PDB file of C-alpha atoms in Angstrom:
ATOM      1  CA  MET A  74      15.346 -21.165 -14.665  1.00  0.00           C
ATOM      2  CA  SER A  75      14.621 -19.899 -11.139  1.00  0.00           C
ATOM      3  CA  GLU A  76      11.404 -18.078 -10.290  1.00  0.00           C
ATOM      4  CA  PRO A  77      11.499 -14.294  -9.878  1.00  0.00           C
ATOM      5  CA  VAL A  78      11.758 -12.998  -6.312  1.00  0.00           C
ATOM      6  CA  VAL A  79       8.699 -10.804  -6.871  1.00  0.00           C
ATOM      7  CA  LEU A  80       5.746 -12.579  -8.447  1.00  0.00           C
ATOM      8  CA  LEU A  81       3.091 -10.724 -10.425  1.00  0.00           C
ATOM      9  CA  ASP A  82      -0.330 -12.178 -11.081  1.00  0.00           C
ATOM     10  CA  HIS A  83      -3.917 -11.026 -11.558  1.00  0.00           C
ATOM     11  CA  PRO A  84      -6.078 -12.875  -8.998  1.00  0.00           C
ATOM     12  CA  ALA A  85      -9.290 -10.955  -9.777  1.00  0.00           C
ATOM     13  CA  PRO A  86     -10.640  -8.692 -12.515  1.00  0.00           C
ATOM     14  CA  ARG A  87      -8.769  -5.365 -12.586  1.00  0.00           C
ATOM     15  CA  VAL A  88      -6.583  -6.456  -9.623  1.00  0.00           C
ATOM     16  CA  ALA A  89      -2.828  -7.071  -9.784  1.00  0.00           C
ATOM     17  CA  ARG A  90      -0.856  -8.747  -6.998  1.00  0.00           C
ATOM     18  CA  LEU A  91       2.834  -8.509  -6.124  1.00  0.00           C
ATOM     19  CA  CYS A  92       4.170 -11.194  -3.776  1.00  0.00           C
ATOM     20  CA  ILE A  93       7.683 -11.491  -2.390  1.00  0.00           C
ATOM     21  CA  ASN A  94       8.938 -14.936  -3.344  1.00  0.00           C
ATOM     22  CA  ARG A  95      11.851 -15.909  -1.084  1.00  0.00           C
ATOM     23  CA  PRO A  96      10.219 -18.550   1.131  1.00  0.00           C
ATOM     24  CA  ALA A  97      13.513 -20.040   2.331  1.00  0.00           C
ATOM     25  CA  GLN A  98      14.420 -16.605   3.737  1.00  0.00           C
ATOM     26  CA  ARG A  99      10.877 -15.929   5.024  1.00  0.00           C
ATOM     27  CA  ASN A 100      10.517 -13.456   2.173  1.00  0.00           C
ATOM     28  CA  ALA A 101      13.265 -11.159   3.472  1.00  0.00           C
ATOM     29  CA  ILE A 102      13.690  -8.051   1.330  1.00  0.00           C
ATOM     30  CA  ASP A 103      17.062  -7.764  -0.396  1.00  0.00           C
ATOM     31  CA  GLU A 104      18.271  -5.755  -3.380  1.00  0.00           C
ATOM     32  CA  ALA A 105      16.727  -8.168  -5.873  1.00  0.00           C
ATOM     33  CA  VAL A 106      13.324  -7.896  -4.169  1.00  0.00           C
ATOM     34  CA  ARG A 107      13.528  -4.104  -4.141  1.00  0.00           C
ATOM     35  CA  GLN A 108      14.419  -4.022  -7.825  1.00  0.00           C
ATOM     36  CA  GLY A 109      11.655  -6.519  -8.549  1.00  0.00           C
ATOM     37  CA  PHE A 110       9.123  -4.167  -6.975  1.00  0.00           C
ATOM     38  CA  ILE A 111      10.491  -1.215  -8.926  1.00  0.00           C
ATOM     39  CA  ASP A 112      10.300  -3.076 -12.245  1.00  0.00           C
ATOM     40  CA  ARG A 113       6.834  -4.494 -11.588  1.00  0.00           C
ATOM     41  CA  LEU A 114       5.423  -1.178 -10.373  1.00  0.00           C
ATOM     42  CA  ASP A 115       6.798   0.661 -13.387  1.00  0.00           C
ATOM     43  CA  ALA A 116       5.026  -1.852 -15.633  1.00  0.00           C
ATOM     44  CA  LEU A 117       1.751  -1.605 -13.686  1.00  0.00           C
ATOM     45  CA  VAL A 118       1.653   2.169 -14.066  1.00  0.00           C
ATOM     46  CA  ARG A 119       1.415   1.616 -17.824  1.00  0.00           C
ATOM     47  CA  ASP A 120      -1.293  -1.085 -17.587  1.00  0.00           C
ATOM     48  CA  ALA A 121      -4.677   0.597 -17.913  1.00  0.00           C
ATOM     49  CA  SER A 122      -6.496  -2.680 -17.179  1.00  0.00           C
ATOM     50  CA  VAL A 123      -5.251  -2.667 -13.561  1.00  0.00           C
ATOM     51  CA  ARG A 124      -7.235  -0.543 -11.102  1.00  0.00           C
ATOM     52  CA  ALA A 125      -6.036  -1.911  -7.732  1.00  0.00           C
ATOM     53  CA  LEU A 126      -2.974  -3.644  -6.284  1.00  0.00           C
ATOM     54  CA  VAL A 127      -2.411  -6.213  -3.525  1.00  0.00           C
ATOM     55  CA  ILE A 128       1.042  -6.601  -1.937  1.00  0.00           C
ATOM     56  CA  GLY A 129       2.120  -9.548   0.201  1.00  0.00           C
ATOM     57  CA  GLY A 130       4.321 -12.617   0.337  1.00  0.00           C
ATOM     58  CA  VAL A 131       4.197 -16.286  -0.591  1.00  0.00           C
ATOM     59  CA  GLN A 132       3.444 -19.268   1.646  1.00  0.00           C
ATOM     60  CA  GLY A 133       1.478 -17.367   4.293  1.00  0.00           C
ATOM     61  CA  VAL A 134       4.246 -14.952   5.309  1.00  0.00           C
ATOM     62  CA  PHE A 135       4.476 -11.347   4.212  1.00  0.00           C
ATOM     63  CA  SER A 136       8.138 -10.779   5.066  1.00  0.00           C
ATOM     64  CA  ALA A 137      10.700 -11.088   7.835  1.00  0.00           C
ATOM     65  CA  GLY A 138      11.842  -7.567   6.887  1.00  0.00           C
ATOM     66  CA  GLY A 139      15.105  -6.389   5.447  1.00  0.00           C
ATOM     67  CA  ASP A 140      17.741  -8.983   4.590  1.00  0.00           C
ATOM     68  CA  VAL A 141      20.057  -8.239   7.520  1.00  0.00           C
ATOM     69  CA  PRO A 142      23.129 -10.241   6.360  1.00  0.00           C
ATOM     70  CA  SER A 143      23.220  -8.133   3.187  1.00  0.00           C
ATOM     71  CA  MET A 144      23.543  -4.995   5.342  1.00  0.00           C
ATOM     72  CA  LEU A 145      26.819  -6.001   6.991  1.00  0.00           C
ATOM     73  CA  GLY A 146      30.164  -4.499   6.010  1.00  0.00           C
ATOM     74  CA  LEU A 147      28.800  -1.655   3.908  1.00  0.00           C
ATOM     75  CA  SER A 148      30.751   1.497   3.221  1.00  0.00           C
ATOM     76  CA  GLU A 149      28.955   4.793   3.720  1.00  0.00           C
ATOM     77  CA  ALA A 150      28.489   5.095  -0.045  1.00  0.00           C
ATOM     78  CA  GLN A 151      27.023   1.604  -0.205  1.00  0.00           C
ATOM     79  CA  ALA A 152      24.732   2.283   2.765  1.00  0.00           C
ATOM     80  CA  ARG A 153      23.444   5.453   1.129  1.00  0.00           C
ATOM     81  CA  ALA A 154      22.961   3.656  -2.183  1.00  0.00           C
ATOM     82  CA  ARG A 155      20.965   0.940  -0.426  1.00  0.00           C
ATOM     83  CA  LEU A 156      18.683   3.490   1.230  1.00  0.00           C
ATOM     84  CA  GLY A 157      18.347   5.319  -2.065  1.00  0.00           C
ATOM     85  CA  HIS A 158      17.086   2.052  -3.553  1.00  0.00           C
ATOM     86  CA  VAL A 159      14.596   1.744  -0.679  1.00  0.00           C
ATOM     87  CA  GLN A 160      13.472   5.300  -1.392  1.00  0.00           C
ATOM     88  CA  GLN A 161      12.715   4.386  -5.003  1.00  0.00           C
ATOM     89  CA  VAL A 162      10.429   1.551  -3.897  1.00  0.00           C
ATOM     90  CA  CYS A 163       8.647   3.631  -1.264  1.00  0.00           C
ATOM     91  CA  GLN A 164       8.085   6.574  -3.565  1.00  0.00           C
ATOM     92  CA  ARG A 165       6.619   4.379  -6.272  1.00  0.00           C
ATOM     93  CA  VAL A 166       4.153   2.728  -3.894  1.00  0.00           C
ATOM     94  CA  ALA A 167       3.182   6.017  -2.253  1.00  0.00           C
ATOM     95  CA  ASP A 168       2.728   7.784  -5.600  1.00  0.00           C
ATOM     96  CA  LEU A 169       0.727   4.971  -7.189  1.00  0.00           C
ATOM     97  CA  ARG A 170      -2.634   6.388  -8.225  1.00  0.00           C
ATOM     98  CA  LEU A 171      -4.307   3.010  -7.675  1.00  0.00           C
ATOM     99  CA  PRO A 172      -5.744   1.679  -4.404  1.00  0.00           C
ATOM    100  CA  VAL A 173      -3.154  -0.533  -2.669  1.00  0.00           C
ATOM    101  CA  VAL A 174      -4.053  -3.272  -0.160  1.00  0.00           C
ATOM    102  CA  ALA A 175      -1.424  -4.949   2.038  1.00  0.00           C
ATOM    103  CA  ALA A 176      -1.946  -8.543   3.202  1.00  0.00           C
ATOM    104  CA  MET A 177      -0.254  -8.983   6.597  1.00  0.00           C
ATOM    105  CA  GLU A 178       0.025 -12.777   6.819  1.00  0.00           C
ATOM    106  CA  GLY A 179       2.153 -14.642   9.319  1.00  0.00           C
ATOM    107  CA  VAL A 180       5.068 -12.320  10.039  1.00  0.00           C
ATOM    108  CA  THR A 181       5.373  -8.729   8.868  1.00  0.00           C
ATOM    109  CA  ALA A 182       8.578  -7.193  10.190  1.00  0.00           C
ATOM    110  CA  GLY A 183      10.722  -4.110   9.746  1.00  0.00           C
ATOM    111  CA  ALA A 184      10.903  -3.071   6.117  1.00  0.00           C
ATOM    112  CA  ALA A 185       7.705  -4.983   5.293  1.00  0.00           C
ATOM    113  CA  VAL A 186       5.834  -2.944   7.921  1.00  0.00           C
ATOM    114  CA  GLY A 187       7.073   0.193   6.208  1.00  0.00           C
ATOM    115  CA  LEU A 188       5.903  -1.157   2.855  1.00  0.00           C
ATOM    116  CA  SER A 189       2.486  -2.004   4.326  1.00  0.00           C
ATOM    117  CA  LEU A 190       2.084   1.459   5.841  1.00  0.00           C
ATOM    118  CA  LEU A 191       2.305   2.924   2.334  1.00  0.00           C
ATOM    119  CA  ALA A 192      -0.830   0.994   1.349  1.00  0.00           C
ATOM    120  CA  ASP A 193      -4.326   2.453   1.470  1.00  0.00           C
ATOM    121  CA  ARG A 194      -5.776  -0.496   3.383  1.00  0.00           C
ATOM    122  CA  ILE A 195      -4.217  -3.263   5.499  1.00  0.00           C
ATOM    123  CA  VAL A 196      -5.740  -6.694   6.150  1.00  0.00           C
ATOM    124  CA  ILE A 197      -4.223  -8.754   8.978  1.00  0.00           C
ATOM    125  CA  GLY A 198      -4.603 -12.286  10.307  1.00  0.00           C
ATOM    126  CA  ARG A 199      -5.760 -12.956  13.845  1.00  0.00           C
ATOM    127  CA  GLU A 200      -2.501 -14.711  14.797  1.00  0.00           C
ATOM    128  CA  ALA A 201      -0.252 -12.633  12.571  1.00  0.00           C
ATOM    129  CA  ARG A 202       2.698 -10.820  14.146  1.00  0.00           C
ATOM    130  CA  VAL A 203       3.887  -7.324  13.311  1.00  0.00           C
ATOM    131  CA  LEU A 204       7.447  -6.616  14.439  1.00  0.00           C
ATOM    132  CA  PHE A 205       9.504  -3.433  14.816  1.00  0.00           C
ATOM    133  CA  PRO A 206      13.061  -4.763  15.352  1.00  0.00           C
ATOM    134  CA  PHE A 207      15.109  -1.718  14.356  1.00  0.00           C
ATOM    135  CA  LEU A 208      16.359  -0.470  17.718  1.00  0.00           C
ATOM    136  CA  LYS A 209      17.105  -4.013  18.889  1.00  0.00           C
ATOM    137  CA  ILE A 210      19.698  -4.379  16.138  1.00  0.00           C
ATOM    138  CA  GLY A 211      21.068  -0.854  16.414  1.00  0.00           C
ATOM    139  CA  LEU A 212      19.230   0.764  13.518  1.00  0.00           C
ATOM    140  CA  VAL A 213      16.761   3.615  13.122  1.00  0.00           C
ATOM    141  CA  PRO A 214      13.333   2.744  11.655  1.00  0.00           C
ATOM    142  CA  ASP A 215      13.331   3.297   7.909  1.00  0.00           C
ATOM    143  CA  TRP A 216      11.065   2.754   4.880  1.00  0.00           C
ATOM    144  CA  GLY A 217       9.331   5.983   5.912  1.00  0.00           C
ATOM    145  CA  GLN A 218       7.951   4.608   9.162  1.00  0.00           C
ATOM    146  CA  LEU A 219       8.772   7.608  11.349  1.00  0.00           C
ATOM    147  CA  LEU A 220       6.245   9.489   9.215  1.00  0.00           C
ATOM    148  CA  THR A 221       3.713   6.830   8.234  1.00  0.00           C
ATOM    149  CA  LEU A 222       3.375   4.997  11.560  1.00  0.00           C
ATOM    150  CA  PRO A 223       2.466   8.084  13.655  1.00  0.00           C
ATOM    151  CA  ARG A 224       0.030   9.100  10.935  1.00  0.00           C
ATOM    152  CA  ARG A 225      -1.744   5.781  11.368  1.00  0.00           C
ATOM    153  CA  VAL A 226      -1.661   5.178  15.124  1.00  0.00           C
ATOM    154  CA  GLY A 227      -0.658   8.516  16.669  1.00  0.00           C
ATOM    155  CA  LEU A 228       2.697   9.618  18.044  1.00  0.00           C
ATOM    156  CA  PRO A 229       2.513   8.092  21.583  1.00  0.00           C
ATOM    157  CA  VAL A 230       1.506   4.660  20.243  1.00  0.00           C
ATOM    158  CA  ALA A 231       4.109   4.812  17.483  1.00  0.00           C
ATOM    159  CA  ARG A 232       6.812   5.640  20.012  1.00  0.00           C
ATOM    160  CA  ARG A 233       5.743   2.744  22.222  1.00  0.00           C
ATOM    161  CA  LEU A 234       5.696   0.256  19.337  1.00  0.00           C
ATOM    162  CA  LEU A 235       9.080   1.316  18.009  1.00  0.00           C
ATOM    163  CA  CYS A 236      10.780   1.398  21.404  1.00  0.00           C
ATOM    164  CA  GLY A 237       9.140  -1.684  22.891  1.00  0.00           C
ATOM    165  CA  GLY A 238       9.895  -4.065  20.080  1.00  0.00           C
ATOM    166  CA  GLU A 239       7.235  -6.551  21.192  1.00  0.00           C
ATOM    167  CA  PRO A 240       5.190  -8.386  18.532  1.00  0.00           C
ATOM    168  CA  VAL A 241       1.785  -6.893  17.797  1.00  0.00           C
ATOM    169  CA  ARG A 242      -0.881  -9.523  17.148  1.00  0.00           C
ATOM    170  CA  GLY A 243      -3.787  -9.121  14.785  1.00  0.00           C
ATOM    171  CA  GLU A 244      -6.488  -8.011  17.223  1.00  0.00           C
ATOM    172  CA  GLU A 245      -4.169  -5.459  18.834  1.00  0.00           C
ATOM    173  CA  ALA A 246      -3.118  -4.168  15.417  1.00  0.00           C
ATOM    174  CA  LEU A 247      -6.756  -3.609  14.533  1.00  0.00           C
ATOM    175  CA  ARG A 248      -7.480  -1.894  17.843  1.00  0.00           C
ATOM    176  CA  LEU A 249      -4.520   0.460  17.436  1.00  0.00           C
ATOM    177  CA  GLY A 250      -5.408   1.334  13.845  1.00  0.00           C
ATOM    178  CA  LEU A 251      -2.289  -0.384  12.528  1.00  0.00           C
ATOM    179  CA  ALA A 252      -4.581  -2.545  10.383  1.00  0.00           C
ATOM    180  CA  ASP A 253      -8.017  -1.926   8.897  1.00  0.00           C
ATOM    181  CA  GLU A 254      -9.510  -5.418   8.793  1.00  0.00           C
ATOM    182  CA  LEU A 255      -9.029  -8.567  10.862  1.00  0.00           C
ATOM    183  CA  CYS A 256      -9.787 -12.059   9.607  1.00  0.00           C
ATOM    184  CA  GLU A 257      -8.763 -15.650  10.150  1.00  0.00           C
ATOM    185  CA  ASP A 258      -5.189 -16.337   9.119  1.00  0.00           C
ATOM    186  CA  ALA A 259      -6.071 -18.608   6.212  1.00  0.00           C
ATOM    187  CA  GLN A 260      -8.361 -15.943   4.743  1.00  0.00           C
ATOM    188  CA  VAL A 261      -6.033 -12.917   4.760  1.00  0.00           C
ATOM    189  CA  MET A 262      -4.910 -13.041   1.140  1.00  0.00           C
ATOM    190  CA  ASP A 263      -8.365 -13.875  -0.179  1.00  0.00           C
ATOM    191  CA  ARG A 264      -9.855 -10.972   1.765  1.00  0.00           C
ATOM    192  CA  ALA A 265      -7.117  -8.608   0.568  1.00  0.00           C
ATOM    193  CA  VAL A 266      -7.865  -9.568  -3.041  1.00  0.00           C
ATOM    194  CA  ALA A 267     -11.606  -9.162  -2.509  1.00  0.00           C
ATOM    195  CA  LEU A 268     -11.092  -5.752  -0.898  1.00  0.00           C
ATOM    196  CA  ALA A 269      -8.866  -4.671  -3.781  1.00  0.00           C
ATOM    197  CA  GLY A 270     -11.620  -5.767  -6.138  1.00  0.00           C
ATOM    198  CA  GLU A 271     -14.088  -3.529  -4.292  1.00  0.00           C
ATOM    199  CA  LEU A 272     -11.699  -0.572  -4.378  1.00  0.00           C
ATOM    200  CA  ALA A 273     -11.093  -1.143  -8.091  1.00  0.00           C
ATOM    201  CA  LEU A 274     -14.713  -0.159  -8.712  1.00  0.00           C
ATOM    202  CA  LEU A 275     -14.194   3.351  -7.322  1.00  0.00           C
ATOM    203  CA  PRO A 276     -13.915   6.295  -9.724  1.00  0.00           C
ATOM    204  CA  ALA A 277     -10.248   6.306 -10.673  1.00  0.00           C
ATOM    205  CA  GLU A 278      -9.526  10.011 -11.104  1.00  0.00           C
ATOM    206  CA  PRO A 279     -11.274  11.297  -7.938  1.00  0.00           C
ATOM    207  CA  PHE A 280      -9.653   8.494  -5.931  1.00  0.00           C
ATOM    208  CA  ALA A 281      -6.190   9.312  -7.283  1.00  0.00           C
ATOM    209  CA  ARG A 282      -6.604  12.998  -6.469  1.00  0.00           C
ATOM    210  CA  MET A 283      -7.859  12.227  -2.965  1.00  0.00           C
ATOM    211  CA  LYS A 284      -5.018   9.788  -2.335  1.00  0.00           C
ATOM    212  CA  GLN A 285      -2.315  12.232  -3.361  1.00  0.00           C
ATOM    213  CA  ARG A 286      -3.742  14.959  -1.154  1.00  0.00           C
ATOM    214  CA  LEU A 287      -3.865  12.617   1.820  1.00  0.00           C
ATOM    215  CA  GLN A 288      -0.248  11.681   1.112  1.00  0.00           C
ATOM    216  CA  HIS A 289       0.778  15.339   0.861  1.00  0.00           C
ATOM    217  CA  PRO A 290      -1.379  17.398   3.267  1.00  0.00           C
ATOM    218  CA  SER A 291      -1.779  21.127   2.782  1.00  0.00           C
ATOM    219  CA  ALA A 292       0.175  23.434   5.060  1.00  0.00           C
ATOM    220  CA  THR A 293      -2.655  25.957   5.396  1.00  0.00           C
ATOM    221  CA  LEU A 294      -6.421  26.167   5.003  1.00  0.00           C
ATOM    222  CA  ALA A 295      -5.977  28.576   2.103  1.00  0.00           C
ATOM    223  CA  GLU A 296      -3.802  26.045   0.294  1.00  0.00           C
ATOM    224  CA  GLU A 297      -6.310  23.280   0.961  1.00  0.00           C
ATOM    225  CA  LEU A 298      -9.230  25.324  -0.330  1.00  0.00           C
ATOM    226  CA  GLN A 299      -7.292  26.106  -3.494  1.00  0.00           C
ATOM    227  CA  ARG A 300      -6.654  22.406  -3.983  1.00  0.00           C
ATOM    228  CA  ASP A 301     -10.386  21.811  -3.434  1.00  0.00           C
ATOM    229  CA  GLN A 302     -11.074  24.227  -6.260  1.00  0.00           C
ATOM    230  CA  ASP A 303      -8.530  22.689  -8.618  1.00  0.00           C
ATOM    231  CA  ASP A 304      -9.543  19.076  -8.017  1.00  0.00           C
ATOM    232  CA  GLN A 305     -13.280  19.571  -7.855  1.00  0.00           C
ATOM    233  CA  ALA A 306     -13.336  21.705 -10.991  1.00  0.00           C
ATOM    234  CA  ALA A 307     -11.579  18.896 -12.863  1.00  0.00           C
ATOM    235  CA  CYS A 308     -13.910  16.262 -11.438  1.00  0.00           C
ATOM    236  CA  LEU A 309     -17.084  18.257 -12.118  1.00  0.00           C
ATOM    237  CA  LEU A 310     -16.082  18.304 -15.794  1.00  0.00           C
ATOM    238  CA  GLY A 311     -15.108  14.621 -15.809  1.00  0.00           C
ATOM    239  CA  ALA A 312     -16.732  11.400 -16.978  1.00  0.00           C
ATOM    240  CA  ASP A 313     -16.854   9.900 -13.475  1.00  0.00           C
ATOM    241  CA  PHE A 314     -19.117  12.678 -12.215  1.00  0.00           C
ATOM    242  CA  ARG A 315     -21.396  12.322 -15.226  1.00  0.00           C
ATOM    243  CA  GLU A 316     -21.748   8.621 -14.502  1.00  0.00           C
ATOM    244  CA  GLY A 317     -22.153   9.151 -10.762  1.00  0.00           C
ATOM    245  CA  PHE A 318     -24.882  11.723 -11.270  1.00  0.00           C
ATOM    246  CA  SER A 319     -26.678   9.574 -13.835  1.00  0.00           C
ATOM    247  CA  ALA A 320     -26.617   6.620 -11.454  1.00  0.00           C
ATOM    248  CA  PHE A 321     -27.958   8.782  -8.617  1.00  0.00           C
ATOM    249  CA  ARG A 322     -30.760  10.116 -10.806  1.00  0.00           C
ATOM    250  CA  GLU A 323     -31.632   6.644 -12.133  1.00  0.00           C
ATOM    251  CA  LYS A 324     -31.393   5.055  -8.668  1.00  0.00           C
ATOM    252  CA  ARG A 325     -28.831   2.458  -9.687  1.00  0.00           C
ATOM    253  CA  ALA A 326     -25.269   1.589  -8.746  1.00  0.00           C
ATOM    254  CA  PRO A 327     -22.690   3.647 -10.649  1.00  0.00           C
ATOM    255  CA  ASP A 328     -20.442   1.884 -13.146  1.00  0.00           C
ATOM    256  CA  PHE A 329     -17.166   3.777 -13.133  1.00  0.00           C
ATOM    257  CA  ILE A 330     -15.419   1.015 -15.084  1.00  0.00           C
ATOM    258  CA  HIS A 331     -17.469   1.044 -18.273  1.00  0.00           C
ATOM    259  CA  ARG A 332     -19.166   4.447 -17.788  1.00  0.00           C
ATOM    260  CA  PRO A 333     -22.293   3.736 -19.878  1.00  0.00           C
ATOM    261  CA  GLY A 334     -22.973   7.459 -20.231  1.00  0.00           C
ATOM    262  CA  ASP A 335     -19.640   7.856 -22.079  1.00  0.00           C
ATOM    263  CA  ARG A 336     -20.341   5.396 -24.872  1.00  0.00           C
ATOM    264  CA  ALA A 337     -22.280   7.795 -27.061  1.00  0.00           C
TER     265      ALA A 337
END
């Protein structure tokens, strides 16, 4: 029986990892990979033991991007169905209440860049290459990148990256804000897992509320202040605040996983 095209494992306590597993195709993303992400993410949402997620690829390559041969000869209905499938993946990653860390190893191109930009943190290798090939093959950037890339690097830089099409190496990606951490190529996945482990220790409910508000910014100050009131009122009454305050008063590190103050 062949291995699944999206592997799920748990490389650290409270951390799940999804890796694209098509090494012969440099982990190109096809329909099976998209569906694999959808199925795995739907299962992770129901797993209370998981508090952070790492996404990447096998054998030191994140992904060569979308599986281009599978895009040829589509009817309009098929093209729209394909992009609807992409939308399902993107929405699930963006809406995930957990911290998500992307491991940019080797090559991260096209669709995989879009997937990475939906993560909360990105770790990249020094010699890794990030590629934006869309215009070179007659396509518009997708996987949400015309929104997420300018949010990360600013509009002028995003325009230059998308129009230029030149590979972005690790150090340049870090300088531009395209990635958050730079490390040696052989250490990317290990660092991504370690970072996810650190993020897994954060208070889950406040983090989830913060993440969703960053994903969906308020249109006005009045709206934002109302959201402040709604979220902070919930958090002030919550177990995470009780533990955080107890830890502050007792001059110790907070334990948002076990919440000792909640055991009584």
